[in-house]
Coordinates of C-alpha atoms and ligand atoms in Angstrom, one line a residue:
M1 CA 1.4 17.2 8.7
E2 CA 2.8 19.5 6.2
L3 CA 3.7 18.4 2.7
K4 CA 5.8 21.0 1.0
Q5 CA 4.1 22.7 -1.9
N6 CA 5.7 23.7 -5.2
A7 CA 3.2 25.9 -6.9
D8 CA 4.9 26.0 -10.3
S9 CA 5.2 22.2 -10.4
G10 CA 8.7 22.6 -12.0
A11 CA 11.6 20.2 -11.6
S12 CA 13.0 21.7 -8.4
Y13 CA 12.1 20.0 -5.1
A14 CA 15.5 21.2 -3.7
H15 CA 13.9 23.1 -0.9
L16 CA 12.8 19.8 0.8
E17 CA 14.5 18.6 3.9
L18 CA 16.3 15.4 3.1
F19 CA 16.9 12.6 5.5
Q20 CA 20.4 11.1 5.4
P21 CA 21.8 9.6 3.2
P22 CA 20.2 11.1 0.1
T23 CA 19.4 9.0 -3.0
A24 CA 22.3 8.6 -5.5
H25 CA 19.8 9.0 -8.4
R26 CA 18.1 12.3 -7.6
V27 CA 18.1 13.6 -11.2
E28 CA 16.5 10.5 -12.7
F29 CA 13.9 10.4 -9.9
E30 CA 13.0 14.1 -10.1
Q31 CA 12.6 13.7 -13.9
A32 CA 10.4 10.7 -13.4
L33 CA 8.3 12.4 -10.8
D34 CA 7.8 15.5 -13.0
Q35 CA 6.5 13.2 -15.7
V36 CA 4.2 11.4 -13.3
V37 CA 2.7 14.6 -12.0
A38 CA 2.1 15.7 -15.6
K39 CA 0.5 12.4 -16.4
V40 CA -1.8 12.5 -13.4
G41 CA -3.0 16.0 -14.6
A42 CA -3.5 14.8 -18.1
L43 CA -5.7 11.8 -16.9
I44 CA -8.1 14.0 -14.8
P45 CA -10.4 14.8 -17.7
K46 CA -10.1 11.3 -19.2
F47 CA -11.1 9.5 -16.0
G48 CA -13.8 11.9 -14.8
L49 CA -15.3 10.4 -11.7
R50 CA -14.1 6.9 -12.5
N51 CA -11.5 5.1 -10.5
P52 CA -9.0 2.8 -12.2
R53 CA -9.3 -0.8 -11.2
I54 CA -6.9 -2.9 -13.4
G55 CA -5.5 -2.9 -16.9
A56 CA -6.2 -6.1 -18.9
P57 CA -3.0 -8.1 -19.7
G58 CA -0.8 -6.0 -22.0
S59 CA -3.4 -3.2 -22.2
L60 CA -2.5 0.5 -21.7
Q61 CA -6.1 1.3 -20.9
Y62 CA -7.7 0.9 -17.5
Q63 CA -10.9 -0.9 -16.5
F64 CA -12.7 1.0 -13.8
C65 CA -14.1 0.3 -10.3
I66 CA -17.6 -0.7 -9.5
P67 CA -18.9 0.6 -6.0
D68 CA -17.2 -2.0 -3.7
E69 CA -13.6 -2.2 -4.7
W70 CA -10.5 -2.3 -2.5
V71 CA -8.4 -0.4 -5.1
A72 CA -10.7 2.6 -5.4
S73 CA -8.6 5.0 -3.4
F74 CA -5.3 4.6 -5.2
W75 CA -6.1 7.2 -7.9
T76 CA -7.5 9.5 -5.3
G77 CA -4.2 9.1 -3.4
Q78 CA -2.2 10.1 -6.5
L79 CA -4.4 13.2 -6.9
W80 CA -3.7 14.2 -3.3
L81 CA 0.1 13.6 -3.8
A82 CA 0.0 15.7 -6.9
H83 CA -1.9 18.4 -5.1
S84 CA 0.7 18.3 -2.2
L85 CA 3.5 18.8 -4.7
T86 CA 2.0 21.5 -6.9
G87 CA -0.7 23.3 -5.0
V88 CA -2.8 23.1 -8.2
S89 CA -6.5 23.1 -7.2
S90 CA -7.7 20.8 -10.0
F91 CA -5.9 17.9 -8.2
K92 CA -7.7 18.7 -5.0
N93 CA -11.0 19.2 -6.7
S94 CA -10.8 16.0 -8.6
A95 CA -9.8 14.1 -5.4
R96 CA -12.6 15.6 -3.4
M97 CA -15.2 14.9 -6.1
R98 CA -14.7 11.3 -5.2
R99 CA -16.0 11.7 -1.6
G100 CA -19.4 10.3 -2.5
Y101 CA -17.8 7.0 -3.4
F102 CA -16.2 6.7 0.1
Q103 CA -19.4 7.9 1.8
T104 CA -21.2 5.0 0.2
V105 CA -18.6 2.6 1.5
L106 CA -19.3 3.9 5.1
E107 CA -23.0 3.3 4.5
H108 CA -22.4 -0.4 3.6
P109 CA -20.9 -2.2 6.6
E110 CA -21.3 -5.5 4.8
W111 CA -18.6 -4.3 2.4
H112 CA -16.1 -3.6 5.1
D113 CA -12.9 -5.5 5.6
H114 CA -9.2 -4.6 6.3
D115 CA -9.2 -2.6 3.1
L116 CA -10.9 0.3 5.0
G117 CA -7.3 1.3 5.6
F118 CA -6.3 1.7 2.0
L119 CA -9.7 3.3 1.2
F120 CA -9.7 6.0 3.9
S121 CA -6.0 6.8 4.4
L122 CA -5.7 7.8 0.8
S123 CA -9.0 9.7 0.6
C124 CA -10.2 11.2 3.8
V125 CA -7.0 11.2 5.9
A126 CA -5.2 12.7 2.9
D127 CA -7.9 15.4 2.5
Y128 CA -7.8 16.3 6.3
R129 CA -4.0 16.3 6.5
L130 CA -3.6 18.5 3.5
T131 CA -6.6 20.9 3.8
G132 CA -7.8 20.5 7.4
N133 CA -11.3 19.6 6.1
R134 CA -13.4 18.6 9.1
H135 CA -15.9 16.4 7.2
A136 CA -13.0 14.3 5.8
R137 CA -11.7 13.9 9.3
K138 CA -15.1 12.7 10.5
M139 CA -15.4 10.2 7.7
A140 CA -11.9 8.8 8.4
L141 CA -12.6 8.5 12.1
R142 CA -15.8 6.6 11.3
A143 CA -13.8 4.2 9.1
A144 CA -11.3 3.7 11.9
D145 CA -14.2 2.9 14.2
F146 CA -15.4 0.3 11.8
L147 CA -11.9 -1.1 11.4
A148 CA -11.3 -1.3 15.1
A149 CA -14.7 -3.1 15.5
R150 CA -13.3 -6.0 13.5
W151 CA -10.9 -6.8 16.3
R152 CA -11.5 -10.5 17.2
Q153 CA -10.5 -12.6 20.2
P154 CA -9.3 -15.2 20.6
M155 CA -7.3 -15.0 17.4
G156 CA -5.8 -11.6 18.3
F157 CA -6.2 -9.6 15.1
V158 CA -8.5 -7.4 13.1
M159 CA -10.6 -9.6 11.0
C160 CA -9.3 -9.3 7.4
W161 CA -11.6 -10.9 5.0
N162 CA -15.3 -11.7 5.0
P163 CA -16.7 -15.0 3.9
M164 CA -18.6 -14.4 0.7
L165 CA -21.1 -16.6 -1.1
R166 CA -18.8 -16.8 -4.1
D167 CA -16.0 -18.3 -2.0
G168 CA -17.6 -21.7 -1.5
P169 CA -18.1 -23.2 1.9
E170 CA -14.5 -24.3 2.5
F171 CA -12.7 -21.0 1.7
G172 CA -15.5 -19.1 3.3
A173 CA -15.1 -20.9 6.6
R174 CA -11.4 -20.5 6.4
K175 CA -11.6 -16.7 5.9
T176 CA -13.3 -16.2 9.3
G177 CA -10.1 -17.2 11.1
T178 CA -7.6 -15.9 8.7
L179 CA -5.1 -13.1 9.1
N180 CA -3.6 -11.7 5.9
I181 CA -0.4 -9.8 5.2
D182 CA -2.2 -7.2 3.0
S183 CA -3.7 -5.8 6.3
M184 CA -0.4 -4.4 7.5
Q185 CA -1.2 -1.1 5.7
A186 CA -4.5 -0.7 7.5
M187 CA -2.7 -0.2 10.9
A188 CA -1.8 3.3 9.9
L189 CA -5.5 4.3 10.0
L190 CA -5.7 3.1 13.6
F191 CA -2.5 4.9 14.6
W192 CA -3.7 8.1 12.9
A193 CA -7.1 7.8 14.7
A194 CA -5.4 7.3 18.1
K195 CA -3.3 10.4 17.5
E196 CA -6.2 12.4 16.4
T197 CA -8.6 11.4 19.2
G198 CA -6.3 10.4 22.1
Q199 CA -8.2 7.1 22.2
Q200 CA -5.8 4.4 23.4
S201 CA -7.8 1.5 22.2
F202 CA -7.0 2.3 18.5
T203 CA -3.3 1.9 19.4
D204 CA -3.8 -1.2 21.5
I205 CA -5.6 -2.9 18.6
A206 CA -2.9 -2.0 16.1
H207 CA -0.2 -3.3 18.4
M208 CA -2.0 -6.6 19.0
H209 CA -2.6 -7.0 15.2
L210 CA 1.0 -6.2 14.4
E211 CA 2.3 -8.6 17.0
T212 CA 0.1 -11.5 15.9
S213 CA 1.2 -10.8 12.3
R214 CA 4.9 -10.7 13.2
T215 CA 4.6 -13.9 15.1
H216 CA 2.7 -15.9 12.6
L217 CA 3.0 -14.4 9.1
I218 CA 6.7 -13.8 9.2
R219 CA 8.9 -16.9 9.0
D220 CA 12.3 -17.3 10.8
D221 CA 14.2 -16.4 7.6
F222 CA 12.1 -13.2 7.2
S223 CA 10.1 -14.4 4.2
S224 CA 6.4 -14.3 4.7
Y225 CA 3.1 -16.3 4.4
H226 CA 0.4 -14.5 2.5
A227 CA -2.1 -15.6 5.1
F228 CA -2.3 -17.6 8.4
E229 CA -5.3 -19.5 9.6
F230 CA -6.5 -19.8 13.2
D231 CA -9.3 -21.8 14.7
P232 CA -11.8 -19.0 15.2
R233 CA -13.4 -20.9 18.2
T234 CA -10.2 -21.4 20.2
G235 CA -7.7 -19.1 18.6
A236 CA -5.3 -22.1 18.0
P237 CA -2.9 -21.4 15.2
L238 CA -3.4 -23.8 12.4
G239 CA -0.8 -22.8 9.7
G240 CA 0.2 -20.5 6.9
F241 CA -1.1 -20.6 3.4
T242 CA -1.2 -18.6 0.2
H243 CA -4.1 -17.1 -1.7
Q244 CA -2.2 -15.1 -4.4
G245 CA 1.3 -16.5 -4.2
L246 CA 2.9 -19.5 -5.8
S247 CA 2.4 -22.0 -3.0
D248 CA 1.7 -22.1 0.8
E249 CA 5.5 -22.1 1.6
S250 CA 6.6 -19.7 -1.0
C251 CA 7.1 -15.9 -0.6
W252 CA 4.6 -13.9 -2.6
S253 CA 6.5 -10.7 -3.4
R254 CA 3.6 -8.2 -2.9
G255 CA 2.8 -9.8 0.4
Q256 CA 6.4 -9.2 1.5
S257 CA 6.1 -5.6 0.3
W258 CA 2.9 -4.9 2.3
A259 CA 4.7 -6.0 5.5
I260 CA 8.0 -4.1 4.8
H261 CA 6.0 -0.9 4.3
G262 CA 3.6 -1.6 7.1
F263 CA 6.1 -2.5 9.8
A264 CA 8.4 0.5 8.8
Q265 CA 5.3 2.8 8.9
A266 CA 4.3 1.4 12.3
Y267 CA 7.8 2.1 13.7
L268 CA 7.5 5.7 12.4
Y269 CA 4.3 6.1 14.4
C270 CA 5.2 4.4 17.7
G271 CA 9.0 3.7 17.8
V272 CA 8.7 0.1 18.7
E273 CA 12.0 -1.3 17.6
I274 CA 10.9 -4.8 16.8
Y275 CA 8.7 -3.4 14.0
R276 CA 11.6 -1.6 12.4
D277 CA 13.8 -4.7 12.8
T278 CA 11.2 -7.0 11.3
A279 CA 11.0 -4.7 8.3
A280 CA 14.8 -4.7 8.1
G281 CA 15.0 -8.5 8.2
M282 CA 12.3 -8.7 5.5
A283 CA 14.2 -6.1 3.4
D284 CA 17.4 -8.2 3.7
Y285 CA 15.4 -11.2 2.4
V286 CA 14.3 -9.2 -0.6
A287 CA 17.9 -8.1 -1.3
S288 CA 19.0 -11.8 -1.2
K289 CA 16.3 -12.7 -3.9
L290 CA 16.3 -9.7 -6.2
G291 CA 17.6 -10.0 -9.8
D292 CA 19.9 -7.5 -11.4
D293 CA 17.1 -5.5 -13.0
G294 CA 15.7 -4.6 -9.6
V295 CA 12.1 -5.5 -10.4
P296 CA 10.7 -8.4 -8.4
L297 CA 9.1 -11.4 -10.0
W298 CA 5.6 -12.0 -8.6
D299 CA 6.9 -14.6 -6.2
Y300 CA 10.4 -14.8 -4.7
D301 CA 10.4 -18.6 -5.0
L302 CA 9.4 -18.8 -8.6
P303 CA 11.0 -21.9 -10.3
S304 CA 12.8 -21.5 -13.6
D305 CA 10.1 -23.5 -15.5
K306 CA 7.4 -20.9 -14.6
H307 CA 6.8 -17.8 -16.7
P308 CA 8.8 -15.0 -15.1
Y309 CA 6.1 -12.5 -14.7
R310 CA 7.3 -9.4 -12.9
D311 CA 5.2 -7.6 -10.3
S312 CA 6.1 -3.9 -10.6
S313 CA 3.6 -3.1 -7.9
A314 CA 5.6 -5.2 -5.4
G315 CA 8.7 -3.3 -6.5
A316 CA 6.9 0.1 -6.0
I317 CA 5.5 -0.8 -2.6
T318 CA 8.8 -2.3 -1.4
A319 CA 10.8 0.7 -2.6
A320 CA 8.5 3.1 -0.8
G321 CA 8.7 0.9 2.3
L322 CA 12.5 0.8 2.1
Y323 CA 12.8 4.6 2.0
A324 CA 10.5 4.7 5.1
L325 CA 12.8 2.0 6.7
A326 CA 15.9 4.1 6.0
Q327 CA 14.1 7.0 7.6
C328 CA 13.5 4.7 10.7
F329 CA 17.3 4.4 11.0
G330 CA 17.8 8.1 10.5
A331 CA 21.5 8.0 9.5
G332 CA 24.3 5.5 9.5
P333 CA 25.1 2.2 7.8
Q334 CA 21.6 0.7 7.9
A335 CA 20.0 3.8 6.5
E336 CA 22.6 3.7 3.7
T337 CA 22.0 0.0 3.0
Y338 CA 18.2 0.4 2.7
T339 CA 18.4 3.6 0.7
A340 CA 20.7 1.9 -1.7
L341 CA 18.3 -1.1 -2.0
A342 CA 15.3 1.3 -2.5
D343 CA 17.3 3.2 -5.2
K344 CA 18.0 -0.1 -7.0
M345 CA 14.4 -1.1 -7.0
L346 CA 13.1 2.3 -7.9
L347 CA 15.6 2.7 -10.7
G348 CA 14.6 -0.7 -11.9
L349 CA 11.0 0.6 -12.3
V350 CA 12.1 3.8 -13.9
K351 CA 14.1 2.0 -16.5
N352 CA 12.0 -1.1 -17.1
C353 CA 8.4 -0.4 -16.3
D354 CA 7.7 3.4 -16.4
I355 CA 5.1 4.1 -19.1
A356 CA 4.1 7.6 -17.9
G357 CA 5.7 9.2 -21.0
N358 CA 3.6 7.1 -23.4
P359 CA 0.6 9.3 -24.3
E360 CA -1.5 6.2 -24.9
A361 CA -1.0 4.8 -21.4
E362 CA -3.5 5.5 -18.7
G363 CA -1.2 4.2 -15.9
L364 CA 2.3 4.8 -14.7
L365 CA 3.8 1.3 -14.6
K366 CA 3.5 -1.8 -16.8
D367 CA 4.3 -5.3 -15.6
G368 CA 2.1 -5.6 -12.6
A369 CA 0.8 -9.0 -11.5
A370 CA -2.6 -8.8 -9.8
F371 CA -3.3 -12.5 -9.3
V372 CA -1.2 -14.8 -11.6
D373 CA -3.2 -18.0 -10.9
L374 CA -6.4 -16.2 -12.2
G375 CA -4.6 -15.0 -15.3
R376 CA -4.1 -11.5 -14.0
A377 CA -0.5 -10.7 -14.9
D378 CA 1.2 -8.1 -17.2
N379 CA -1.2 -5.5 -15.8
M380 CA -1.3 -1.8 -15.0
L381 CA -2.4 -1.6 -11.4
P382 CA -3.5 1.5 -9.6
Y383 CA -1.7 0.5 -6.4
G384 CA 1.5 0.1 -8.4
D385 CA 0.9 3.6 -9.8
Y386 CA 0.2 5.1 -6.3
Y387 CA 3.2 3.5 -4.6
Y388 CA 5.5 4.4 -7.5
M389 CA 4.6 8.0 -7.0
E390 CA 5.0 7.7 -3.2
A391 CA 8.4 6.0 -3.7
L392 CA 9.6 8.8 -6.1
M393 CA 8.5 11.4 -3.6
R394 CA 10.3 9.6 -0.7
A395 CA 13.4 9.3 -2.9
V396 CA 13.6 13.0 -3.4
G397 CA 13.1 13.8 0.3
H398 CA 9.4 13.8 1.2
T399 CA 8.8 12.0 4.5
E400 CA 5.2 12.7 5.3
F401 CA 2.3 10.9 3.6
F402 CA -1.2 9.8 4.4
W403 CA -0.3 6.6 6.3
Ligands
LIG501 N1 -5.5 -7.8 -2.1 C1 -4.3 -7.1 -2.0 C2 -3.3 -7.5 -3.0 O1 -3.7 -8.1 -4.0 O2 -2.2 -7.1 -2.9

């Protein structure tokens, strides 16, 4: 893969090849992207070796990751994106200084879950794709091996969560047979590993996981369950439920975003039309629920008597996924429809949630909602930041990332 480099990091990304149709808001998005790249550079000395975890409600300062955190790679991913745009070596050096963190993850199989996809796509796959670094490739392939080893029959998916002592016996037992929608993003690590090694089993496992997800997590109206439980002994489907959404039958907006991005990305890898069309149906569902400001509330079924917390991270992930979806269609009316929806959502973030220009802010977006029922709303979130940057880059014409 080749990301175009722009050594002076100025405002012009005009040399990039654009897919059709182009965004209608190029100037706003280029300005926002310039500001984001400047912000990422300014945060390098402030963060040092720490990785942002979450901002406390209303805070402009980040709390930072401890060793076993699913969010640890999103800052590294931003650093690699900034390096790909600018060619400036401090971005690369700062990203690579974090390799020890990911090496430690590999050495602790008891920490492993579907989040291996987030952790290694944005660190080691990114490093290898941008620099050809062989050690990074080896680490990413090792992570893909661990992820593939979580494939479980008879349920037909890569095991997502691990039962933990803190879960209590009921939720712990439930997790063993549970598929979650967050895992859609992890399939890219398997597709990448298959392409890299020629090993068909990575692709087979990704397809089986995607098909089980499509069948059980996505409802007939293209809204989604956060999670779906199976009997781990027989594989019998038991039913959908939520962990972070409003209710079992509601549509958690970040879950919807993971699947739109994940299915679009899967299509870009393998060309299976049902993946593209599933992402399109899910995008149409979002369009039918989205308010005028373009920023999703944290659940698409939120009743009017509940506090209307936004989730800017769902907006950023969905916008990035919609540009990828438009790329799946190439040109024509569907590409135009999904580019326009992506533009609406991204512009909503630029206008309502972007805090990159605030010198006090350690993140790029306010108004994230990590887990509302646990009191985690009104947060800066590193995944919101990462996908905001990815969406801005996709909006101005980049089509190659680390997924
Ligand atoms: N655990 C993934 C998420 O909160 O979206």
